[in-house]
Short mmCIF file of C-alpha atoms and ligand atoms in Angstrom, two decimals:
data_model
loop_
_atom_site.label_atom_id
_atom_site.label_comp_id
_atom_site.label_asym_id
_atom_site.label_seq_id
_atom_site.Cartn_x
_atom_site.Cartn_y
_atom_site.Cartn_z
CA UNK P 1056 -42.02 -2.93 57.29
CA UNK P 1057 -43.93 -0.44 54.95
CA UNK P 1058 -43.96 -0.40 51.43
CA UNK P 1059 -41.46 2.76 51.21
CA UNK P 1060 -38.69 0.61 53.28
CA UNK P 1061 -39.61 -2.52 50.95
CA UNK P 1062 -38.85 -0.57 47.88
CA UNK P 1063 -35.12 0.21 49.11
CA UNK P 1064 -34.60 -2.93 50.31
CA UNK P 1065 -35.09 -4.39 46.98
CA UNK P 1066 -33.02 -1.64 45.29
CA UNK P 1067 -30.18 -2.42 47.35
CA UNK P 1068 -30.59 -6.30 46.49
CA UNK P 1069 -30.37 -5.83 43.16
CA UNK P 1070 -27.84 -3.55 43.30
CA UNK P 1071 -25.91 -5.44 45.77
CA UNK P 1072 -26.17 -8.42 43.35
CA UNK P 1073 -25.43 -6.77 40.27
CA UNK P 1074 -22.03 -5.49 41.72
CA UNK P 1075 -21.26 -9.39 42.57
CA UNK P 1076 -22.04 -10.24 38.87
CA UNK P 1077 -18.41 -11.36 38.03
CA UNK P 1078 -16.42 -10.15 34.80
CA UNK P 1079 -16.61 -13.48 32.82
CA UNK P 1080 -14.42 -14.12 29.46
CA UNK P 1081 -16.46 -14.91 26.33
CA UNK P 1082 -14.81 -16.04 23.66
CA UNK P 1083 -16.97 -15.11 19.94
CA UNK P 1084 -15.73 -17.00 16.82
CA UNK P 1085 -18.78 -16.35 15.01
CA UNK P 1086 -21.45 -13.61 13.86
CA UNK P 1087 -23.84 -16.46 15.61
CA UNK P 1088 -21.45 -16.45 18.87
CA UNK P 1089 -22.26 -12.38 18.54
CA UNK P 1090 -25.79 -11.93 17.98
CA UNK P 1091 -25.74 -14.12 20.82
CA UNK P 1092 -24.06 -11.96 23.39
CA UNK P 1093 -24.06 -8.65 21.80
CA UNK P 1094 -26.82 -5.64 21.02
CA UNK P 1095 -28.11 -4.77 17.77
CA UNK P 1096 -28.28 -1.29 16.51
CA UNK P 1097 -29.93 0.16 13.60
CA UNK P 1098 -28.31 0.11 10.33
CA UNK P 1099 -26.48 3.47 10.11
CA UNK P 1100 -27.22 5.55 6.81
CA UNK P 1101 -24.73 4.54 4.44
CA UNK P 1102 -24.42 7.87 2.90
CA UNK P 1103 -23.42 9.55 6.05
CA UNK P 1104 -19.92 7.16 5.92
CA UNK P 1105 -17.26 7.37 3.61
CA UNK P 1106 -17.35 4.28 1.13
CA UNK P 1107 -14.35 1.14 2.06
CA UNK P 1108 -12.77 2.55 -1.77
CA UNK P 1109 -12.19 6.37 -0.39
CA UNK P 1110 -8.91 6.80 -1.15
CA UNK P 1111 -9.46 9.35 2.36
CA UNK P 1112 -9.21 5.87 4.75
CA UNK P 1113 -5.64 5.24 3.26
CA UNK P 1114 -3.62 8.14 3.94
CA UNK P 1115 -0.20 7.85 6.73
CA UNK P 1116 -1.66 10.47 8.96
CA UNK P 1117 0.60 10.60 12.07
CA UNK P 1118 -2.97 9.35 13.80
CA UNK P 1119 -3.40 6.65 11.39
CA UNK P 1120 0.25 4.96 12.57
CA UNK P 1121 -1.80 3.14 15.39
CA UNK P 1122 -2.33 0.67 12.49
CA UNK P 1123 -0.27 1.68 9.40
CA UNK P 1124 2.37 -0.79 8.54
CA UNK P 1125 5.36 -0.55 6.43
CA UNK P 1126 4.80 -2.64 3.18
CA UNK P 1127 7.87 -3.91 0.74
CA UNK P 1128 6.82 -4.33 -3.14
CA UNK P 1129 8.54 -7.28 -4.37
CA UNK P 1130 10.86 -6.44 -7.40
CA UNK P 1131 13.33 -7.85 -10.01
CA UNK P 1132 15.46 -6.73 -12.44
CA UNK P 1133 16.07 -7.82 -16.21
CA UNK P 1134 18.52 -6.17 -18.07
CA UNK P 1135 18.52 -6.64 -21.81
CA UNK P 1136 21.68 -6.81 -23.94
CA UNK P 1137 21.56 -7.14 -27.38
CA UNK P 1138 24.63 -9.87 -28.72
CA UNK P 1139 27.55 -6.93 -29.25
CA UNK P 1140 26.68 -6.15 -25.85
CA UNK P 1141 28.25 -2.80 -26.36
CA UNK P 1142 25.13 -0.23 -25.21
CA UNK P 1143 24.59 -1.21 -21.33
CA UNK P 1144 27.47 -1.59 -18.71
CA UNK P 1145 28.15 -5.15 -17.98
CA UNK P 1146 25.94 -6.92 -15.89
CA UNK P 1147 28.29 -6.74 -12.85
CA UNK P 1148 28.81 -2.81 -12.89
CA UNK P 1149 25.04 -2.68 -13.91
CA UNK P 1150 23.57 -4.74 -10.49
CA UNK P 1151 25.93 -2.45 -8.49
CA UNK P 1152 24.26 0.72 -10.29
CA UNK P 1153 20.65 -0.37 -9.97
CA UNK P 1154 21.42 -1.27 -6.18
CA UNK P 1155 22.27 2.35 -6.15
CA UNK P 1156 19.31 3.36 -7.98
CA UNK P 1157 17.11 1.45 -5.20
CA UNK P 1158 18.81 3.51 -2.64
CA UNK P 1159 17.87 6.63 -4.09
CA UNK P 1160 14.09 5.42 -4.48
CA UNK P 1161 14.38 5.04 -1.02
CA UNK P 1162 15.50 7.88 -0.16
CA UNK P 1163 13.78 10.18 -2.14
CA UNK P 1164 10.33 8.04 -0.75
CA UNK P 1165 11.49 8.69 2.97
CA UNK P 1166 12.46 12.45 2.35
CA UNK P 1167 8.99 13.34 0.39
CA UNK P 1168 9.23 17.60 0.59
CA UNK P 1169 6.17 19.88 0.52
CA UNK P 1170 4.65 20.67 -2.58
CA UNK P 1171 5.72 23.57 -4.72
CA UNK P 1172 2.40 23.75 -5.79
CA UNK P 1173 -0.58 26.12 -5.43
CA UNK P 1174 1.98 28.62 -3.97
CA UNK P 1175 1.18 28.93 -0.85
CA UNK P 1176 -0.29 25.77 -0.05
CA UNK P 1177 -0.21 23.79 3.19
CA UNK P 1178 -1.08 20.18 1.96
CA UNK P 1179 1.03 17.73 4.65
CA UNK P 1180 4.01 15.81 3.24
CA UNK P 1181 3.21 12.48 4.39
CA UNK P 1182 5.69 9.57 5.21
CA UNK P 1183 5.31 7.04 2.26
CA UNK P 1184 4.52 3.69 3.76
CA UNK P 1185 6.28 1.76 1.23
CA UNK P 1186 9.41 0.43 0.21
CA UNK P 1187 11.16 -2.33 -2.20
CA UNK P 1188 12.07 -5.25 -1.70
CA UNK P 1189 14.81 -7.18 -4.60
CA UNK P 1190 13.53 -10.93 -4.58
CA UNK P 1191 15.40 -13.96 -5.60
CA UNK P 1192 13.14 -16.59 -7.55
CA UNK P 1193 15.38 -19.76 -6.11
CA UNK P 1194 12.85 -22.02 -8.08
CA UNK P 1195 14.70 -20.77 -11.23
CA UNK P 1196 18.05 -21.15 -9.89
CA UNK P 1197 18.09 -17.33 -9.08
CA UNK P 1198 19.23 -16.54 -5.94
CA UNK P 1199 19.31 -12.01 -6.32
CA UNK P 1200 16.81 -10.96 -8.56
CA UNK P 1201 18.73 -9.57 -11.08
CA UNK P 1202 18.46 -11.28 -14.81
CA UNK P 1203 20.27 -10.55 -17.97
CA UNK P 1204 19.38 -11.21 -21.14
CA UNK P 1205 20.50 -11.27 -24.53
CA UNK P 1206 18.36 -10.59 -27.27
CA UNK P 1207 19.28 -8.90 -30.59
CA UNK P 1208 15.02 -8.47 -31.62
CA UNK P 1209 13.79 -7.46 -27.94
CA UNK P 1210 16.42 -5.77 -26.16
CA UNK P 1211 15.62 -1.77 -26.96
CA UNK P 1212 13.08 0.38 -25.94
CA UNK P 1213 11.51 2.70 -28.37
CA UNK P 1214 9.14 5.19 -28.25
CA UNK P 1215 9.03 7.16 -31.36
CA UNK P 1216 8.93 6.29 -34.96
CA UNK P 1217 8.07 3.27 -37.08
CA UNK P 1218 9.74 0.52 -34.80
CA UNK P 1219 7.83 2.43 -31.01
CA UNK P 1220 7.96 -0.68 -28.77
CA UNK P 1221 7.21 1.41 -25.68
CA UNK P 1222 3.84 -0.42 -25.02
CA UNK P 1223 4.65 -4.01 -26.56
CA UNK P 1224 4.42 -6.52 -23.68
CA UNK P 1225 6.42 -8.93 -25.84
CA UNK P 1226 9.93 -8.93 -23.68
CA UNK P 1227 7.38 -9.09 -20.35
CA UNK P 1228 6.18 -12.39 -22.23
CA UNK P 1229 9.20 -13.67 -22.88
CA UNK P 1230 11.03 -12.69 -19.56
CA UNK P 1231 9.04 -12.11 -16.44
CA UNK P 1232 9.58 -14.49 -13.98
CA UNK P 1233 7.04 -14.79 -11.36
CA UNK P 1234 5.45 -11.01 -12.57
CA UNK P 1235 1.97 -12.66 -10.18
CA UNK P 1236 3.57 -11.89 -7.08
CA UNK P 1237 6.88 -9.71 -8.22
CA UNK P 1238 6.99 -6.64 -10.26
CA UNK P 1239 9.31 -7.09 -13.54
CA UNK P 1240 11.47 -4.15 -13.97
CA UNK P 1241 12.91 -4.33 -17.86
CA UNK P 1242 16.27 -2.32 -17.71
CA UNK P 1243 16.80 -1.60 -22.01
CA UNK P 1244 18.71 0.31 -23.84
CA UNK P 1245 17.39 3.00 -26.75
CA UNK P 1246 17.39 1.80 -30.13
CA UNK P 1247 20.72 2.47 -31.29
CA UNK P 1248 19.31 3.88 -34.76
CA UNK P 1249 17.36 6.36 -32.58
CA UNK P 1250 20.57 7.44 -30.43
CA UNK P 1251 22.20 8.14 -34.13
CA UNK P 1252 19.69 10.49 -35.25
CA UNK P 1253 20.07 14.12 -35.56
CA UNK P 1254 16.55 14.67 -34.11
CA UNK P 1255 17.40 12.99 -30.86
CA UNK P 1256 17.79 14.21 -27.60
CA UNK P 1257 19.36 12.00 -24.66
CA UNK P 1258 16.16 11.25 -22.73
CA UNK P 1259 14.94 8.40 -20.26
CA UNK P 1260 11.90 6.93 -20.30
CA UNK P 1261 9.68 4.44 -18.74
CA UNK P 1262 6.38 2.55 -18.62
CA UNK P 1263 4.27 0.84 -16.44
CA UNK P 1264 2.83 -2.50 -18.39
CA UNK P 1265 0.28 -3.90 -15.70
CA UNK P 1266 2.77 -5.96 -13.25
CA UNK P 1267 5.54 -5.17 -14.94
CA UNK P 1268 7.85 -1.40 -15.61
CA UNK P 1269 10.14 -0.82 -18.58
CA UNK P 1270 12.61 1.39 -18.07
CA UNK P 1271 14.97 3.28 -20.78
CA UNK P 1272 17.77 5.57 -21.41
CA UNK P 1273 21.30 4.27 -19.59
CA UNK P 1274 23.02 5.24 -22.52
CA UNK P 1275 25.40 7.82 -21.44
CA UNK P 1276 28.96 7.28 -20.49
CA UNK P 1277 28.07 7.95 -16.73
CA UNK P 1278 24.29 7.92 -16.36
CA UNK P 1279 23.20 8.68 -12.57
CA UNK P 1280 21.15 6.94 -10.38
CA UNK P 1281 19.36 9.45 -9.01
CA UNK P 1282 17.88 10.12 -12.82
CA UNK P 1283 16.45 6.96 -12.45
CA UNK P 1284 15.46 6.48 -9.29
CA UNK P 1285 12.68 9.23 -9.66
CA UNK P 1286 12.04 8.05 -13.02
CA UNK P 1287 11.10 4.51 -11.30
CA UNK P 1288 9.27 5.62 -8.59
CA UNK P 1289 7.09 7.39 -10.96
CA UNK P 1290 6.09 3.96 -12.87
CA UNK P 1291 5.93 2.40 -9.36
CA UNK P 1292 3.48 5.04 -8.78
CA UNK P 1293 1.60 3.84 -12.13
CA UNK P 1294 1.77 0.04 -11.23
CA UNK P 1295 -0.25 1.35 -7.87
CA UNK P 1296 -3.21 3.41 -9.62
CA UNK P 1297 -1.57 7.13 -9.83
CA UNK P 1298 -2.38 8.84 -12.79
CA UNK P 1299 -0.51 12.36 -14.13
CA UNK P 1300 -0.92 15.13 -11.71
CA UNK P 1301 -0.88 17.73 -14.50
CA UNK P 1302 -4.30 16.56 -15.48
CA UNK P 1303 -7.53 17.38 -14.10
CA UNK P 1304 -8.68 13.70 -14.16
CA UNK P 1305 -6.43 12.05 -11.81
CA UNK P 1306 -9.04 11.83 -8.75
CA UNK P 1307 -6.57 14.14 -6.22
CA UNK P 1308 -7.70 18.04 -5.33
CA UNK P 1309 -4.26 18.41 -3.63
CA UNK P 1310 -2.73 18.58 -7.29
CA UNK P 1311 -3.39 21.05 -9.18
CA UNK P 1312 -3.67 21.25 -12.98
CA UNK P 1313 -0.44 22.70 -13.55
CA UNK P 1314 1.75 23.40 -17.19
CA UNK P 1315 4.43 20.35 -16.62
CA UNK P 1316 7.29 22.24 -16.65
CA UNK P 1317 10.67 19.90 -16.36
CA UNK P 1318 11.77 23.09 -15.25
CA UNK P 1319 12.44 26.63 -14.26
CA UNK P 1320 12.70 29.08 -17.64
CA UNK P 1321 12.71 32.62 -17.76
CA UNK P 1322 9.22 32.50 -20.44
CA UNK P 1323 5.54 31.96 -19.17
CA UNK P 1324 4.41 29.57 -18.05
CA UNK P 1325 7.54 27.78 -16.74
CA UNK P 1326 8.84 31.23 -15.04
CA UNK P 1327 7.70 28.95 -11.67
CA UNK P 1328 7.62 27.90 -8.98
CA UNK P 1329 7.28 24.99 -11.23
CA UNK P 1330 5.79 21.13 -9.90
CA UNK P 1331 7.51 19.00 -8.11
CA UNK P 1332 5.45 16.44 -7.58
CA UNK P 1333 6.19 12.82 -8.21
CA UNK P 1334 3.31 12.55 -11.04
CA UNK P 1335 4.55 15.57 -13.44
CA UNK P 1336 7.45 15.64 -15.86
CA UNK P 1337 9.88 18.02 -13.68
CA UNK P 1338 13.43 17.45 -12.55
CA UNK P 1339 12.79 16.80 -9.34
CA UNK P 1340 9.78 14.37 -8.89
CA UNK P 1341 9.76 14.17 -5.46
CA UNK P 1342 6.25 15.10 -3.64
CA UNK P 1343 3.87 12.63 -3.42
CA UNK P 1344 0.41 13.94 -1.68
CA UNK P 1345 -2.06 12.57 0.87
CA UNK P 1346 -4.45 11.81 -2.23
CA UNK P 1347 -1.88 10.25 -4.00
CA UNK P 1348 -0.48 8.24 -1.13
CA UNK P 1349 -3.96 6.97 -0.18
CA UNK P 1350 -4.73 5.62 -3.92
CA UNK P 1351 -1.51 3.75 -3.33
CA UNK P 1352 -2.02 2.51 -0.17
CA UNK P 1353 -5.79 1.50 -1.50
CA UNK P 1354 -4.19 -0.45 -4.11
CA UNK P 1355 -2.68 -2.49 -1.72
CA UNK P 1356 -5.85 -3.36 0.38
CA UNK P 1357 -7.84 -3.81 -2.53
CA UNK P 1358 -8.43 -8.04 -2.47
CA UNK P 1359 -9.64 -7.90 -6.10
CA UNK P 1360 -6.43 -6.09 -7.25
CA UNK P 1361 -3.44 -7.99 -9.23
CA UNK P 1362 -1.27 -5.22 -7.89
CA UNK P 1363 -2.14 -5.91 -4.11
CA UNK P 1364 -0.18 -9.66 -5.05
CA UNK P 1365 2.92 -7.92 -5.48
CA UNK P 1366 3.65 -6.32 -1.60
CA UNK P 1367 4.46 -9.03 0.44
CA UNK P 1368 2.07 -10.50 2.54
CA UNK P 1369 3.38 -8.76 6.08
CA UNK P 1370 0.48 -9.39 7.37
CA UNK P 1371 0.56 -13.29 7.32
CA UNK P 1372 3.23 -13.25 10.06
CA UNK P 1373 1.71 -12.43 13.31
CA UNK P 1374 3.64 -9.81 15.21
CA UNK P 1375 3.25 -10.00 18.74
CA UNK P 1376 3.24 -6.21 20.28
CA UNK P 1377 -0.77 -5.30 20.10
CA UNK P 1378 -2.52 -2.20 18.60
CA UNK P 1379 -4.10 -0.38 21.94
CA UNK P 1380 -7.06 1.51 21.94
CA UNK P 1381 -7.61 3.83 24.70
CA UNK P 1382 -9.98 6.39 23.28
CA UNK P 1383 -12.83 6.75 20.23
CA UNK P 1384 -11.68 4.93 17.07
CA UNK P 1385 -13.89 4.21 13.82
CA UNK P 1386 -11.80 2.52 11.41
CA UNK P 1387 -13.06 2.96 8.01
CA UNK P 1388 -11.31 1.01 4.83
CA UNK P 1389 -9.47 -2.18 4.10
CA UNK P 1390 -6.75 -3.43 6.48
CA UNK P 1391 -4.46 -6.30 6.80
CA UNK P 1392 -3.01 -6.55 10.70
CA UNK P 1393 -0.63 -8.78 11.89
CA UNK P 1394 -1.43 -7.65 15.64
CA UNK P 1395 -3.57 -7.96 18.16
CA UNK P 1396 -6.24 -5.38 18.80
CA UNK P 1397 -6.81 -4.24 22.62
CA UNK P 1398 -9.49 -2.24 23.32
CA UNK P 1399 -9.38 -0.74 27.17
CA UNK P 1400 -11.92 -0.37 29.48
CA UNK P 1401 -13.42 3.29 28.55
CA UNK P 1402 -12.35 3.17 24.96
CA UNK P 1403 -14.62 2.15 21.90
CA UNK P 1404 -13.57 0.64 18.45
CA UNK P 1405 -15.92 0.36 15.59
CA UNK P 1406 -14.62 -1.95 12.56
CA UNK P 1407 -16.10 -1.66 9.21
CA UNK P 1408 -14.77 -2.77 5.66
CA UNK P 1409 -12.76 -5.60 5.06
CA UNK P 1410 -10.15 -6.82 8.21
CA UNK P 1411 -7.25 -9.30 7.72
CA UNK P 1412 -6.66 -11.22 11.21
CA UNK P 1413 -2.79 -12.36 11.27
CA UNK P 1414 -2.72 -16.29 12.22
CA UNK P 1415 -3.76 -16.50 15.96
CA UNK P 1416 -4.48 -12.87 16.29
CA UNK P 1417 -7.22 -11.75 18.51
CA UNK P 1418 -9.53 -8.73 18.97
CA UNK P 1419 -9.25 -8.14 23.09
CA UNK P 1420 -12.15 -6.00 24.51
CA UNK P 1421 -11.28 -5.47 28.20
CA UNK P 1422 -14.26 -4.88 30.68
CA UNK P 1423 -15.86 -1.82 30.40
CA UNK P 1424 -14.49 -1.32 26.44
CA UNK P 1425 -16.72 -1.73 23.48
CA UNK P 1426 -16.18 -2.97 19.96
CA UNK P 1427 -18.60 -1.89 17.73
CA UNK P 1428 -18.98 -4.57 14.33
CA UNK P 1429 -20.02 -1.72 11.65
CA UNK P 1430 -20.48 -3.88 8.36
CA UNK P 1431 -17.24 -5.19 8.50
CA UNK P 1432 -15.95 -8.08 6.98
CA UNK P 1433 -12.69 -10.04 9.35
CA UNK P 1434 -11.18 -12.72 8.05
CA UNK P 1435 -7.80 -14.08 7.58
CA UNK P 1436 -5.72 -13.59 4.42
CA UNK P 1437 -3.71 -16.30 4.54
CA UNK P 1438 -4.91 -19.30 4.49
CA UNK P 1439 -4.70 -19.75 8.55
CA UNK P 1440 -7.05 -19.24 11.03
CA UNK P 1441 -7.48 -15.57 13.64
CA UNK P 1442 -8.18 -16.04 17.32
CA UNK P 1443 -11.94 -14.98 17.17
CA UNK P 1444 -13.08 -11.50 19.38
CA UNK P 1445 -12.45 -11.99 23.27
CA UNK P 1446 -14.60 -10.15 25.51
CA UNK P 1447 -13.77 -9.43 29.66
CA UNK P 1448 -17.51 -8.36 30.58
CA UNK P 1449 -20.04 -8.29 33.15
CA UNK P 1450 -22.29 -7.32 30.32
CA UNK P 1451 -21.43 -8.68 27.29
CA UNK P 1452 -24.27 -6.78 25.60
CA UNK P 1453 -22.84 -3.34 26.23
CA UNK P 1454 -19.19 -4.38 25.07
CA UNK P 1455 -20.38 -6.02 21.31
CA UNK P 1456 -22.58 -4.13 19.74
CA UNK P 1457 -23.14 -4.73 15.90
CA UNK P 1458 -24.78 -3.01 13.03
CA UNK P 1459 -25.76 -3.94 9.57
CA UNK P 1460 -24.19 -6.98 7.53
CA UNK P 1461 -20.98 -8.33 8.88
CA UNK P 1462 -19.24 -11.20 8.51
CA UNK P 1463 -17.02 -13.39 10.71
CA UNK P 1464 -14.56 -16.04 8.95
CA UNK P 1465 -11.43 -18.22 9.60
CA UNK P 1466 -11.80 -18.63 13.18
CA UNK P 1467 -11.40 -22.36 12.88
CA UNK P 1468 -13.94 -25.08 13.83
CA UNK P 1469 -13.36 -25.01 17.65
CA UNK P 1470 -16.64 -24.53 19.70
CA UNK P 1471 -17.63 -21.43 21.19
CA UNK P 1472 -17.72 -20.79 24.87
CA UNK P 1473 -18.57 -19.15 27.39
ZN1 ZN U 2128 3.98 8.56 -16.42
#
């Protein structure tokens, strides 16, 4: 046997015995379990990636619905009577007209048009991600979110003159129930003094107060829902880090500075096309942008944010159809999943930011897949414990590969194995 006939022999061993290496199933609960079994790469420059806060990894982009879930913000309802009880409708009629006012939001959220603004544009209208939720407090012998009040010193809402009350927090204090994990919305009537003066005009008007919204106006005869509905959604926007869009300073590009017309006149510079957007003082307040949704949807995700307490924790609750990867993905930015995450053989992953793990949810990486650990941060939310990262591999090495600092957590005290 020469040396040439030796060599092939060899080669055909070892390849012969590296196709009989068997897929085995390792089971990683910890960064330990995957510096174990996984390759290191070198720490990518951080400049080159788009910082967790970019309001960019937050947008509903039809591609981004792999992962986007619906969330519900938690609300309530207080409406303040003084003791004539003469300026709102009764609480009965008023419930029923505030349901209707919800439905609107909704709708006008699910229909979000195109922007009117800079003619010609081709910014995407985006499906808002986000809904409300009315929530009963039964620990206060409430069972349908809806309050009403009586009191002659707090129950008005003024915003001009000697008396402005716009930005007191005083009814919040006396009222909110629960305003940690549900957002207060203060339903008041303008000071009647106000409505008596010549110098006023029949106006609504609202503010956002940190977890809390007060809301005006309701004084007409027949007021409409629809007036307040966008009024509402624009304080919602508020409560979830949206500044005005006529401004330069609100952090989107895909609003432009723009006059803040209410609406069309026949003298510059509210001739038009005039803004519609949800941000601007116009009678329509509809559009909301990719920027704009993304700061909202940031909110959200943000664990250091009061706001984030006030969407209900979907996430806790794990749902059992998985999240499939069959091609490229990097997922930059917070998330909070309630799935599993498969990643098929071909396909790659890469997970960076901070990841909520639903109780019991895994990460699957199928042989011949590869999950890529980018800085990321998975943990679980909610108190309960994820299923840890499950590999199907013949070379663990080449499916879990991980780069700078991450950090594995809530996976429970059970050993690894292998
Ligand atoms: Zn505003």
């Amino acid at each position: 046997m020469n040396n040439t006939t030796l060599t092939l022999l060899t080669v055909l061993l070892v390849v012969f015995l590296s196709s009989c290496k068997k897929t085995q199933t390792y089971t990683l609960l910890s960064m330990e379990d995957v510096i174990l079994y996984g390759s290191e790469l070198p720490e990518s420059d951080p400049n080159t990636r788009l910082a967790c806060s970019a309001w960019e990894n937050y947008v509903p982009y039809p591609e981004n619905m792999l992962w986007f879930e619906q969330e519900k913000i938690r609300i309530n309802f207080h409406t303040m009577y003084d003791s004539v009880g003469d300026k709102l409708m009764p609480f009965k009629e008023k419930r029923m007209f505030l349901w209707y006012m919800m439905d609107n939001a909704h709708l006008r959220l699910r229909s979000n048009p195109k922007m009117n603004l800079p003619v010609g544009n081709n910014t995407p209208n985006l499906q808002p991600m986000y809904m409300y939720e009315i929530t009963a407090s039964p620990d206060t012998n409430n069972f349908n979110g809806h309050y009403a009040h009586v009191d002659d010193e707090l129950y008005f809402y003024l915003n001009k003159g000697k008396h402005r009350n716009n930005y007191s927090k005083e009814v919040i204090k006396k009222y909110a129930i629960h305003d940690d994990t549900i957002l207060n919305v203060f339903v008041m009537p303008v000071h009647p003094d106000s409505v008596a003066s010549k110098t006023y005009k029949q106006h609504n008007a609202g503010v956002a107060l940190g977890t809390s919204v007060k809301i005006s106006g309701f004084w007409e005869d027949d007021p409409k829902p629809w007036e307040y509905a966008a009024m509402f959604n624009h304080e919602v926007g508020h409560v979830f880090g949206l500044a005005h869009a006529w401004t330069k300073s609100d952090g989107c590009e895909d609003t432009p500075v723009n006059p803040n017309c209410f609406q069309k006149t026949n003298k510059e510079p509210c001739k038009g096309p005039i803004s519609n957007n949800l941000m601007d003082y116009n009678n329509e307040q509809m559009a909301i942008t990719p920027c704009q949704l993304g700061i909202i949807h940031r909110t959200m995700h943000d664990i250091k944010s009061k706001k984030r307490k006030l969407v209900k924790q979907r996430w806790c609750k794990y749902n059992p159809n998985p999240i499939i990867i069959t091609d490229v993905q990097e997922w930059n930015g917070n998330k909070d999943l309630s799935k599993d995450i498969i990643v098929k053989s071909g396909a790659s992953l890469s997970l960076s930011c901070r990841i909520s793990m639903a109780k019991g949810a895994k990460i699957i990486v199928e042989e011949g897949g590869k999950l890529v650990l980018d800085n990321v941060r998975l943990h679980n939310d909610c108190g309960d414990t994820w299923g840890g990262i499950k590999i199907h591999s013949r070379n663990p090495n080449q499916s879990i590969i991980f780069r700078g600092t991450n950090v594995i957590e809530n996976t429970g005290t059970q050993l690894s194995k292998v």
